[in-house]
């Protein structure tokens, strides 16, 4: 790594500013993205190794990551780690931890700054991998890359802040200090839906705080994770600090979670897998010297709520953006619209009209708003929910699979009971359940009446109601008079309550504390 310590501190003194989103109306940006798509297209179909202790290991057994827009197109063939290789990676990470834990915070932060710089240079190239591998539109892919850059910039600064002197009460005759030290070996297990941002965020948070990590990418998004591994290698991150372990989530995942040398698990994914990890990690394994910590970010059943005082046009626009952005495959997706009776028909009509205008198609094209859902399993699950929904409400828009890829039309189902399955269960696709509420109080009750608590939006122009919503709408990310997706790092620290996870706030000032433990040091004068 070339960045000197002074440069690192100077860089960290610059205020954190979110990376701007690309303006694709500019011809230069369009040209750059098209060129990057061509470049990535020329790289599709390669074979990728595991990376353990800096060594690239190609396994006999591989799995293919395919383009959900065109499933016959292979993104790449990925080595499939065995149980033995997973345990070997943990051993390597544990050995590496004994040196990495003493590396000064400014050196660790320097790797994040250097990685951020490379990611900025390769922004369109990284966007292109997401457009191909998980069907993100240009805008959604660019926002994901921007968020990854933000996590690197933000956590570098946070690591330096935490390494500084912490406030403790001093007493006569002693010098007291509180220092944050790392935990140990991390199993980092990200989802496929923010395949760059969340993967980078959790991985960088783990190693910038002095831990070492095994990164097990989602099996539908390993290519993007590999691009990050390339960047870490190019900035000179020492071998063994982050080990790359594609493979079966259930086989490799369980192995990592159960290994007694793993100190904590940073996971983002579904409710059921999160619960599985929570339970397995709580079991004390033979030779384990700690209680495994779990940092779990799980599902949501988020709602956009509208009362009779709201700006109805703005509310309808937000409902559609929250429900169908990235095909509804966001934990923050507004999969419920809860509208008070007095304005229900008017808002519903606007939602139907706007939904019908959404473009569904090839995400490599700049004008496409919605691409495919991520894989065949997701498509089948979502279509099954649509069939259930036809019995729980009135299908007004969409409901069909389209074309040869995993494309599903944006689907609106109205007059849904608030306890219906499509109003309670996370579908994780382009399906919106529209629920009628009697009044403001009923709407707020319905909004809170799921097992989740991740994000929520409330449209009202009544000041007293705004204060009640702030106090009573029980979600980790609450938005008033705007859509319920699109949290910015540092601006809206992200994470939710109840079954949405362990209440962590990614991109917040307390997030890195989850990756550390505090040590009090007292020196007699
Ligand atoms: N709360 C948040 O911040 C947030 C963010 C993004 C996604 N999500 C949630 O993630 C889900 C979609 O992502 P997904 O489909 O990748 O979720 P998933 O739970 O299917 O997979 C998540 C990760 O866990 C791995 N995994 C699977 N089985 C495992 C096991 N037994 N042990 C350990 N790891 C295992 C997978 O390989 C993947 O890497 C949705 O429920 C969404 O709400 C939540
Ligand atoms: N942080 C993202 C959601 C991540 C979950 O999928 C948002 O705020 O929209």
Coordinates of C-alpha atoms and ligand atoms in Angstrom, one line a residue:
X1 CA 0.0 0.0 0.0
X2 CA 1.4 3.4 -1.0
X3 CA -0.6 5.7 1.2
X4 CA 1.6 7.1 4.0
X5 CA 0.3 7.5 7.5
X6 CA 0.3 11.3 7.3
X7 CA -1.8 11.1 4.1
X8 CA -4.2 8.8 5.8
X9 CA -4.8 11.2 8.7
X10 CA -5.0 14.1 6.4
X11 CA -7.6 12.2 4.3
X12 CA -9.6 11.3 7.3
X13 CA -9.7 14.9 8.4
X14 CA -11.7 15.7 5.2
X15 CA -15.4 15.5 6.1
X16 CA -17.2 12.3 4.9
X17 CA -19.4 13.1 1.9
X18 CA -21.6 10.5 0.2
X19 CA -20.5 9.6 -3.3
X20 CA -22.8 11.3 -5.8
X21 CA -25.0 9.2 -8.0
X22 CA -24.1 9.1 -11.7
X23 CA -26.2 11.3 -13.9
X24 CA -26.8 9.0 -16.8
X25 CA -28.5 11.7 -18.8
X26 CA -25.0 12.9 -19.5
X27 CA -23.6 11.4 -22.7
X28 CA -20.2 10.8 -21.2
X29 CA -21.7 8.7 -18.4
X30 CA -23.8 6.7 -20.8
X31 CA -20.8 6.0 -23.0
X32 CA -18.7 5.0 -20.0
X33 CA -21.4 2.6 -18.8
X34 CA -21.9 1.1 -22.3
X35 CA -18.1 0.5 -22.6
X36 CA -17.9 -1.1 -19.2
X37 CA -20.8 -3.4 -20.1
X38 CA -18.9 -4.4 -23.3
X39 CA -15.8 -5.0 -21.2
X40 CA -17.6 -7.2 -18.7
X41 CA -19.4 -9.1 -21.4
X42 CA -16.0 -10.0 -22.8
X43 CA -15.0 -11.4 -19.4
X44 CA -18.0 -13.6 -18.8
X45 CA -17.6 -17.3 -18.5
X46 CA -14.3 -17.4 -16.7
X47 CA -13.4 -19.8 -13.8
X48 CA -12.7 -18.4 -10.4
X49 CA -10.8 -19.8 -7.5
X50 CA -11.2 -19.8 -3.7
X51 CA -8.6 -17.5 -2.1
X52 CA -7.2 -18.8 1.2
X53 CA -4.2 -17.1 2.7
X54 CA -3.6 -15.2 -0.6
X55 CA -3.4 -18.5 -2.5
X56 CA -5.8 -19.0 -5.4
X57 CA -7.3 -22.5 -5.3
X58 CA -9.3 -24.0 -8.1
X59 CA -11.6 -26.8 -7.0
X60 CA -12.7 -29.7 -9.2
X61 CA -16.3 -29.0 -8.4
X62 CA -17.6 -25.6 -9.4
X63 CA -20.9 -23.9 -9.7
X64 CA -22.1 -21.5 -12.3
X65 CA -23.5 -18.0 -11.7
X66 CA -25.8 -17.1 -14.5
X67 CA -27.4 -14.0 -16.0
X68 CA -31.0 -13.9 -14.7
X69 CA -32.0 -11.9 -17.8
X70 CA -30.6 -14.7 -20.0
X71 CA -30.0 -17.8 -17.9
X72 CA -28.1 -19.5 -20.7
X73 CA -25.4 -16.9 -20.3
X74 CA -22.8 -17.9 -17.7
X75 CA -21.4 -15.1 -15.6
X76 CA -18.6 -17.3 -14.3
X77 CA -17.8 -20.7 -12.9
X78 CA -16.9 -20.5 -9.2
X79 CA -14.8 -23.0 -7.2
X80 CA -16.9 -24.6 -4.5
X81 CA -15.3 -24.8 -1.1
X82 CA -15.4 -28.0 0.8
X83 CA -16.0 -28.4 4.5
X84 CA -12.3 -29.1 4.9
X85 CA -11.4 -25.9 3.0
X86 CA -13.8 -23.9 5.1
X87 CA -12.1 -25.1 8.3
X88 CA -8.7 -24.5 6.7
X89 CA -9.7 -20.9 5.9
X90 CA -10.7 -20.5 9.6
X91 CA -7.3 -21.8 10.7
X92 CA -5.6 -19.4 8.3
X93 CA -7.7 -16.4 9.5
X94 CA -7.0 -17.3 13.2
X95 CA -3.2 -17.4 12.6
X96 CA -3.3 -14.2 10.6
X97 CA -5.3 -12.5 13.4
X98 CA -2.3 -12.9 15.7
X99 CA -0.4 -10.3 13.6
X100 CA -3.2 -8.3 12.0
X101 CA -4.7 -7.4 15.4
X102 CA -1.6 -5.3 16.2
X103 CA -1.5 -3.4 12.9
X104 CA -2.2 0.3 13.7
X105 CA -5.7 1.6 12.9
X106 CA -4.3 4.2 10.5
X107 CA -2.7 1.4 8.4
X108 CA -5.9 -0.6 8.4
X109 CA -7.9 2.5 7.4
X110 CA -5.4 3.2 4.6
X111 CA -6.5 0.0 2.9
X112 CA -10.1 1.1 2.9
X113 CA -9.2 4.5 1.5
X114 CA -7.1 2.9 -1.2
X115 CA -9.9 0.4 -2.0
X116 CA -12.4 3.3 -2.2
X117 CA -10.1 5.0 -4.7
X118 CA -9.9 1.9 -6.9
X119 CA -13.7 1.4 -6.7
X120 CA -14.2 5.0 -7.8
X121 CA -12.0 4.4 -10.8
X122 CA -13.8 1.2 -11.7
X123 CA -17.3 2.4 -10.9
X124 CA -18.9 1.6 -14.3
X125 CA -17.1 -1.7 -14.5
X126 CA -18.4 -2.8 -11.1
X127 CA -21.9 -1.5 -12.0
X128 CA -21.7 -3.7 -15.1
X129 CA -21.0 -6.8 -13.1
X130 CA -24.2 -6.2 -11.1
X131 CA -26.2 -5.5 -14.2
X132 CA -25.2 -8.8 -15.6
X133 CA -25.1 -11.0 -12.5
X134 CA -28.2 -9.9 -10.5
X135 CA -30.2 -7.9 -13.1
X136 CA -29.8 -4.4 -11.5
X137 CA -30.8 -1.4 -13.6
X138 CA -28.1 1.2 -14.4
X139 CA -29.4 3.4 -11.6
X140 CA -29.7 0.7 -9.0
X141 CA -26.3 -0.7 -9.8
X142 CA -24.7 2.7 -9.6
X143 CA -26.4 3.4 -6.2
X144 CA -25.1 0.0 -4.9
X145 CA -21.5 0.9 -6.0
X146 CA -21.8 4.4 -4.5
X147 CA -22.9 2.8 -1.2
X148 CA -19.9 0.5 -1.2
X149 CA -17.6 3.5 -1.7
X150 CA -19.4 5.2 1.1
X151 CA -18.9 2.3 3.5
X152 CA -15.2 2.3 2.8
X153 CA -14.8 6.0 3.3
X154 CA -17.1 6.1 6.4
X155 CA -15.6 3.1 8.2
X156 CA -12.0 4.2 7.6
X157 CA -12.8 7.4 9.4
X158 CA -14.8 5.5 12.1
X159 CA -11.9 3.1 12.7
X160 CA -9.5 6.0 13.3
X161 CA -12.0 7.7 15.6
X162 CA -12.4 4.6 17.7
X163 CA -8.6 4.2 17.9
X164 CA -8.3 7.6 19.4
X165 CA -8.6 8.5 23.1
X166 CA -12.0 7.6 24.6
X167 CA -13.6 9.6 27.3
X168 CA -13.2 8.1 30.8
X169 CA -13.2 9.7 34.2
X170 CA -9.7 10.2 35.6
X171 CA -8.9 9.8 39.3
X172 CA -5.9 10.9 41.4
X173 CA -2.9 8.7 41.1
X174 CA -3.9 6.8 38.0
X175 CA -4.0 7.2 34.3
X176 CA -7.1 5.4 32.9
X177 CA -8.0 4.6 29.3
X178 CA -10.5 2.7 27.4
X179 CA -9.4 1.0 24.1
X180 CA -11.4 -0.8 21.5
X181 CA -9.7 -4.1 20.5
X182 CA -10.8 -6.6 17.8
X183 CA -12.8 -9.7 18.4
X184 CA -11.0 -12.3 16.2
X185 CA -12.1 -14.4 13.2
X186 CA -15.3 -13.2 11.4
X187 CA -17.5 -15.2 9.2
X188 CA -18.9 -12.6 6.8
X189 CA -22.0 -13.8 5.0
X190 CA -23.7 -11.3 2.7
X191 CA -26.9 -11.4 0.5
X192 CA -27.1 -11.2 -3.2
X193 CA -29.4 -8.2 -3.4
X194 CA -26.8 -5.5 -2.5
X195 CA -24.0 -7.7 -3.8
X196 CA -21.4 -4.9 -3.7
X197 CA -22.5 -2.5 -0.9
X198 CA -23.5 -4.9 1.8
X199 CA -20.7 -7.4 1.0
X200 CA -18.1 -4.5 1.1
X201 CA -19.6 -2.9 4.1
X202 CA -19.6 -6.0 6.3
X203 CA -16.2 -7.2 5.1
X204 CA -14.5 -3.9 5.5
X205 CA -16.0 -3.3 8.9
X206 CA -14.6 -6.6 10.0
X207 CA -11.0 -6.1 8.9
X208 CA -10.6 -2.4 9.5
X209 CA -11.3 -3.0 13.2
X210 CA -8.5 -5.5 13.3
X211 CA -10.4 -8.8 12.8
X212 CA -9.7 -11.3 10.1
X213 CA -12.5 -12.7 7.9
X214 CA -13.8 -15.5 5.8
X215 CA -16.1 -14.0 3.1
X216 CA -18.7 -16.4 1.9
X217 CA -20.5 -14.7 -0.9
X218 CA -24.1 -15.4 -1.9
X219 CA -24.1 -18.1 -4.6
X220 CA -26.0 -15.8 -6.9
X221 CA -23.5 -13.0 -6.6
X222 CA -20.0 -14.3 -6.3
X223 CA -18.6 -12.4 -9.3
X224 CA -19.0 -9.1 -7.7
X225 CA -17.5 -10.3 -4.5
X226 CA -14.5 -11.5 -6.5
X227 CA -14.0 -8.1 -8.0
X228 CA -13.7 -6.7 -4.4
X229 CA -11.2 -9.4 -3.6
X230 CA -9.2 -8.3 -6.7
X231 CA -9.2 -4.7 -5.3
X232 CA -8.1 -5.8 -1.8
X233 CA -5.2 -7.7 -3.4
X234 CA -4.2 -4.7 -5.5
X235 CA -4.2 -2.4 -2.5
X236 CA -1.9 -4.8 -0.8
X237 CA -4.1 -6.1 2.0
X238 CA -1.9 -8.9 3.6
X239 CA -2.7 -12.5 2.7
X240 CA -5.1 -14.2 5.1
X241 CA -6.8 -11.1 6.3
X242 CA -9.8 -11.7 4.1
X243 CA -10.3 -15.2 2.7
X244 CA -12.7 -15.8 -0.2
X245 CA -14.9 -18.9 0.1
X246 CA -17.7 -19.3 -2.5
X247 CA -19.8 -22.4 -1.8
X248 CA -23.1 -23.8 -0.6
X249 CA -24.6 -21.5 2.0
X250 CA -26.1 -24.4 4.0
X251 CA -22.9 -26.5 3.9
X252 CA -20.1 -23.9 4.1
X253 CA -22.3 -21.5 6.1
X254 CA -23.1 -24.0 8.8
X255 CA -19.4 -25.1 8.9
X256 CA -18.3 -21.5 9.5
X257 CA -21.0 -20.8 12.0
X258 CA -20.2 -23.9 14.0
X259 CA -16.4 -23.6 14.0
X260 CA -15.1 -22.9 17.5
X261 CA -12.4 -20.6 16.2
X262 CA -15.0 -18.3 14.6
X263 CA -15.5 -15.4 17.0
X264 CA -18.5 -13.7 15.3
X265 CA -20.8 -13.9 12.3
X266 CA -21.7 -10.8 10.3
X267 CA -24.7 -11.9 8.3
X268 CA -27.3 -10.2 6.1
X269 CA -30.0 -12.3 4.6
X270 CA -33.4 -13.9 5.2
X271 CA -35.3 -14.3 8.4
X272 CA -35.0 -18.1 8.4
X273 CA -31.3 -18.3 7.7
X274 CA -30.7 -15.5 10.2
X275 CA -32.6 -17.5 12.8
X276 CA -30.6 -20.7 11.9
X277 CA -27.4 -18.8 12.4
X278 CA -28.6 -17.2 15.7
X279 CA -29.5 -20.6 17.1
X280 CA -26.3 -22.5 15.9
X281 CA -24.0 -19.7 17.0
X282 CA -25.4 -19.8 20.5
X283 CA -24.2 -23.4 20.9
X284 CA -20.9 -23.7 22.7
X285 CA -18.6 -25.8 20.6
X286 CA -15.8 -28.0 22.1
X287 CA -12.7 -25.9 22.6
X288 CA -14.6 -22.6 22.1
X289 CA -13.5 -19.9 24.5
X290 CA -16.2 -17.3 23.9
X291 CA -19.8 -16.7 23.2
X292 CA -20.1 -16.2 19.4
X293 CA -21.4 -12.8 18.6
X294 CA -24.0 -12.5 15.8
X295 CA -24.6 -9.3 13.8
X296 CA -27.7 -10.2 11.8
X297 CA -29.6 -8.1 9.3
X298 CA -32.7 -9.9 8.2
X299 CA -36.0 -9.4 6.4
X300 CA -38.8 -6.8 6.3
X301 CA -42.4 -6.3 5.4
X302 CA -42.2 -2.6 5.0
X303 CA -45.1 -0.2 4.4
X304 CA -45.9 3.1 2.9
X305 CA -48.8 4.6 4.8
X306 CA -51.0 7.4 3.4
X307 CA -53.6 9.5 5.3
X308 CA -56.2 11.9 4.0
X309 CA -54.0 15.0 4.6
X310 CA -51.1 13.7 2.4
X311 CA -49.8 14.9 -0.9
X312 CA -51.5 12.1 -2.8
X313 CA -49.5 12.4 -5.9
X314 CA -46.2 12.3 -4.0
X315 CA -47.5 9.4 -2.0
X316 CA -48.4 7.3 -5.0
X317 CA -45.0 8.0 -6.6
X318 CA -43.3 6.9 -3.4
X319 CA -45.4 3.7 -3.2
X320 CA -44.4 2.6 -6.7
X321 CA -40.7 3.4 -6.2
X322 CA -40.6 1.7 -2.9
X323 CA -42.4 -1.4 -4.2
X324 CA -40.8 -1.9 -7.5
X325 CA -37.2 -0.5 -7.3
X326 CA -34.8 -3.4 -8.1
X327 CA -37.9 -5.5 -8.7
X328 CA -38.9 -5.2 -5.0
X329 CA -35.8 -7.2 -4.0
X330 CA -34.8 -5.0 -1.2
X331 CA -35.2 -5.6 2.5
X332 CA -36.5 -2.0 2.6
X333 CA -39.0 -2.6 -0.2
X334 CA -42.5 -1.1 0.5
X335 CA -44.4 -4.3 -0.2
X336 CA -47.4 -2.9 1.6
X337 CA -49.4 0.3 0.8
X338 CA -51.7 1.2 3.7
X339 CA -54.2 3.9 2.7
X340 CA -57.0 5.4 4.7
X341 CA -60.4 4.9 3.3
X342 CA -61.1 8.5 2.6
X343 CA -58.4 8.6 -0.1
X344 CA -58.1 4.9 -0.9
X345 CA -59.6 4.9 -4.4
X346 CA -57.8 8.1 -5.5
X347 CA -54.4 6.9 -4.4
X348 CA -54.9 3.3 -5.7
X349 CA -55.9 4.7 -9.1
X350 CA -52.6 6.7 -9.2
X351 CA -50.6 3.7 -8.1
X352 CA -52.1 1.5 -10.9
X353 CA -51.5 4.2 -13.5
X354 CA -47.9 4.7 -12.5
X355 CA -47.2 1.0 -12.2
X356 CA -48.4 0.3 -15.7
X357 CA -45.8 2.8 -17.0
X358 CA -42.8 1.0 -15.6
X359 CA -40.4 -0.5 -18.1
X360 CA -39.6 -4.2 -17.6
X361 CA -36.8 -5.7 -19.7
X362 CA -33.1 -6.0 -20.4
X363 CA -31.2 -4.2 -17.6
X364 CA -28.2 -3.6 -19.9
X365 CA -30.4 -1.0 -21.6
X366 CA -30.3 2.5 -20.0
X367 CA -34.1 3.0 -20.2
X368 CA -35.0 -0.2 -18.3
X369 CA -36.5 0.5 -14.9
X370 CA -37.0 -3.2 -13.9
X371 CA -34.9 -6.2 -14.8
X372 CA -35.4 -9.8 -13.8
X373 CA -35.7 -11.4 -10.4
X374 CA -32.5 -13.0 -9.3
X375 CA -33.0 -16.7 -10.1
X376 CA -35.5 -19.4 -11.0
X377 CA -36.2 -20.3 -7.4
X378 CA -37.1 -16.6 -6.6
X379 CA -39.3 -16.5 -9.7
X380 CA -41.2 -19.6 -8.7
X381 CA -41.6 -18.4 -5.1
X382 CA -42.9 -15.0 -6.2
X383 CA -45.3 -16.5 -8.8
X384 CA -46.6 -18.8 -6.0
X385 CA -47.2 -15.8 -3.8
X386 CA -49.1 -14.1 -6.7
X387 CA -51.3 -17.1 -6.9
X388 CA -51.9 -16.9 -3.2
X389 CA -52.5 -13.1 -3.6
X390 CA -55.2 -13.7 -6.2
X391 CA -57.2 -15.4 -3.5
X392 CA -56.5 -12.7 -0.9
X393 CA -57.3 -9.6 -2.9
X394 CA -58.0 -8.2 -6.4
X395 CA -55.2 -8.4 -9.0
X396 CA -55.2 -5.0 -10.7
X397 CA -51.8 -4.9 -12.5
X398 CA -49.3 -7.5 -13.7
X399 CA -49.1 -11.0 -12.2
X400 CA -47.3 -12.7 -15.0
X401 CA -43.9 -14.1 -15.9
X402 CA -42.5 -12.5 -19.1
X403 CA -40.0 -13.6 -21.7
X404 CA -37.2 -16.2 -21.4
X405 CA -35.4 -14.7 -18.4
X406 CA -36.7 -14.5 -14.8
X407 CA -38.9 -11.5 -15.5
X408 CA -42.1 -10.9 -13.5
X409 CA -44.4 -8.0 -14.2
X410 CA -44.9 -5.3 -11.5
X411 CA -47.9 -6.6 -9.7
X412 CA -50.5 -4.7 -7.7
X413 CA -53.1 -6.6 -5.6
X414 CA -55.7 -4.5 -3.9
X415 CA -58.3 -4.8 -1.1
X416 CA -56.0 -7.1 0.9
X417 CA -56.7 -7.9 4.5
X418 CA -53.9 -6.7 6.8
X419 CA -53.4 -10.3 8.1
X420 CA -53.4 -11.9 4.7
X421 CA -50.2 -13.9 3.8
X422 CA -49.2 -11.4 1.1
X423 CA -49.6 -8.7 3.8
X424 CA -47.5 -10.5 6.4
X425 CA -44.8 -12.6 4.7
X426 CA -41.8 -11.2 2.9
X427 CA -42.2 -12.0 -0.9
X428 CA -39.0 -10.3 -2.0
X429 CA -40.3 -9.5 -5.5
X430 CA -42.4 -7.0 -7.5
X431 CA -45.6 -7.6 -5.6
X432 CA -47.5 -4.8 -3.8
X433 CA -50.4 -5.5 -1.4
X434 CA -52.7 -2.6 -1.0
X435 CA -54.6 -2.4 2.3
X436 CA -57.5 -0.1 3.2
X437 CA -57.4 1.5 6.7
X438 CA -60.4 3.0 8.5
X439 CA -58.4 6.1 9.6
X440 CA -55.0 7.4 10.8
X441 CA -55.0 5.3 14.0
X442 CA -56.0 2.1 12.2
X443 CA -53.4 2.7 9.5
X444 CA -50.6 3.2 12.2
X445 CA -51.8 0.0 13.9
X446 CA -51.7 -2.0 10.7
X447 CA -48.3 -0.7 9.8
X448 CA -46.9 -2.0 13.1
X449 CA -48.7 -5.3 12.9
X450 CA -46.1 -7.5 11.4
X451 CA -43.2 -9.4 13.0
X452 CA -40.7 -7.2 11.3
X453 CA -39.6 -3.6 12.0
X454 CA -37.2 -2.5 9.3
X455 CA -38.3 0.5 7.3
X456 CA -41.5 2.4 6.9
X457 CA -42.9 5.6 5.3
X458 CA -45.8 7.7 6.4
X459 CA -47.4 10.4 4.3
X460 CA -49.3 13.0 6.3
X461 CA -49.3 16.8 6.4
X462 CA -50.7 17.0 9.9
X463 CA -48.0 18.2 12.3
X464 CA -49.5 16.4 15.4
X465 CA -49.7 13.2 13.5
X466 CA -46.1 13.5 12.3
X467 CA -45.1 13.6 16.0
X468 CA -47.2 10.6 16.8
X469 CA -45.8 8.6 13.8
X470 CA -42.2 9.4 15.0
X471 CA -43.0 8.1 18.4
X472 CA -45.2 5.1 17.5
X473 CA -44.2 3.7 14.1
X474 CA -41.8 0.9 15.3
X475 CA -39.3 0.6 12.5
X476 CA -35.5 1.1 12.5
X477 CA -35.6 3.5 9.5
X478 CA -38.6 5.8 9.4
X479 CA -39.2 8.1 6.5
X480 CA -41.8 10.9 6.6
X481 CA -43.3 12.1 3.3
X482 CA -40.8 10.2 1.2
X483 CA -40.2 6.6 -0.1
X484 CA -39.0 3.9 2.4
X485 CA -35.9 2.7 0.4
X486 CA -32.5 4.3 -0.2
X487 CA -30.8 4.9 3.1
X488 CA -27.5 6.8 2.7
X489 CA -24.4 5.8 4.7
X490 CA -23.9 8.1 7.6
X491 CA -27.2 9.9 6.9
X492 CA -29.7 7.2 7.7
X493 CA -27.9 4.4 9.6
X494 CA -29.6 1.3 8.4
X495 CA -31.1 -1.6 10.4
X496 CA -34.3 -2.6 12.0
X497 CA -36.2 -4.0 15.0
X498 CA -37.9 -7.3 15.9
X499 CA -37.4 -10.0 13.3
X500 CA -35.5 -7.6 11.0
X501 CA -32.3 -8.5 12.9
X502 CA -30.2 -7.7 15.9
X503 CA -30.9 -4.0 15.8
X504 CA -27.5 -3.0 14.3
X505 CA -27.2 0.2 12.2
X506 CA -24.9 -0.2 9.2
X507 CA -23.3 3.1 8.3
X508 CA -23.8 4.5 11.7
X509 CA -21.5 5.7 14.4
X510 CA -22.0 2.7 16.7
X511 CA -21.7 0.0 14.0
X512 CA -18.0 -0.7 14.3
X513 CA -18.5 -1.2 18.1
X514 CA -20.2 -4.4 17.1
X515 CA -16.9 -5.6 15.6
X516 CA -14.8 -4.8 18.7
X517 CA -14.7 -5.2 22.4
X518 CA -13.6 -2.5 25.0
X519 CA -10.6 -2.9 27.3
X520 CA -10.1 -0.6 30.3
X521 CA -6.4 0.0 31.1
X522 CA -5.4 1.6 34.4
X523 CA -1.9 2.7 35.1
X524 CA -0.7 3.7 38.6
X525 CA 1.2 6.9 38.5
Ligands
LIG1 N1 -31.8 -6.1 6.9 C1 -31.0 -5.8 5.9 O1 -30.2 -4.9 6.0 C2 -31.0 -6.7 4.7 C3 -30.3 -6.3 3.6 C4 -30.3 -7.1 2.4 C5 -31.1 -8.2 2.4 N2 -31.8 -8.6 3.5 C6 -32.6 -9.8 3.4 O2 -31.9 -10.8 2.8 C7 -32.8 -11.7 2.1 C8 -32.4 -11.8 0.6 O3 -31.1 -12.2 0.6 P1 -30.7 -13.7 0.3 O4 -31.7 -14.4 -0.6 O5 -29.2 -13.8 -0.1 O6 -30.8 -14.4 1.8 P2 -30.4 -15.8 2.2 O7 -30.7 -15.9 3.7 O8 -31.0 -16.9 1.3 O9 -28.8 -15.9 2.0 C9 -28.0 -14.9 2.7 C10 -26.6 -15.5 2.8 O10 -26.6 -16.6 3.7 C11 -26.0 -17.7 3.1 N3 -26.6 -18.9 3.7 C12 -27.6 -19.7 3.2 N4 -27.8 -20.7 4.1 C13 -26.9 -20.5 5.1 C14 -26.6 -21.2 6.4 N5 -27.3 -22.3 6.7 N6 -25.7 -20.8 7.2 C15 -25.0 -19.6 6.9 N7 -25.2 -18.9 5.7 C16 -26.1 -19.4 4.9 C17 -26.3 -17.5 1.6 O11 -25.4 -18.3 0.9 C18 -26.1 -16.0 1.5 O12 -24.7 -15.8 1.4 C19 -34.2 -11.0 2.3 O13 -34.9 -11.6 3.3 C20 -33.8 -9.6 2.6 O14 -34.9 -9.0 3.4 C21 -31.8 -7.8 4.6
LIG2 N1 -30.1 -0.2 2.7 C1 -31.1 -0.4 1.5 C2 -31.8 -1.8 1.7 C3 -30.9 -2.9 1.9 C4 -31.7 -4.2 1.9 O1 -31.9 -4.9 0.9 C5 -32.1 0.7 1.5 O2 -32.1 1.5 2.4 O3 -32.9 0.7 0.5

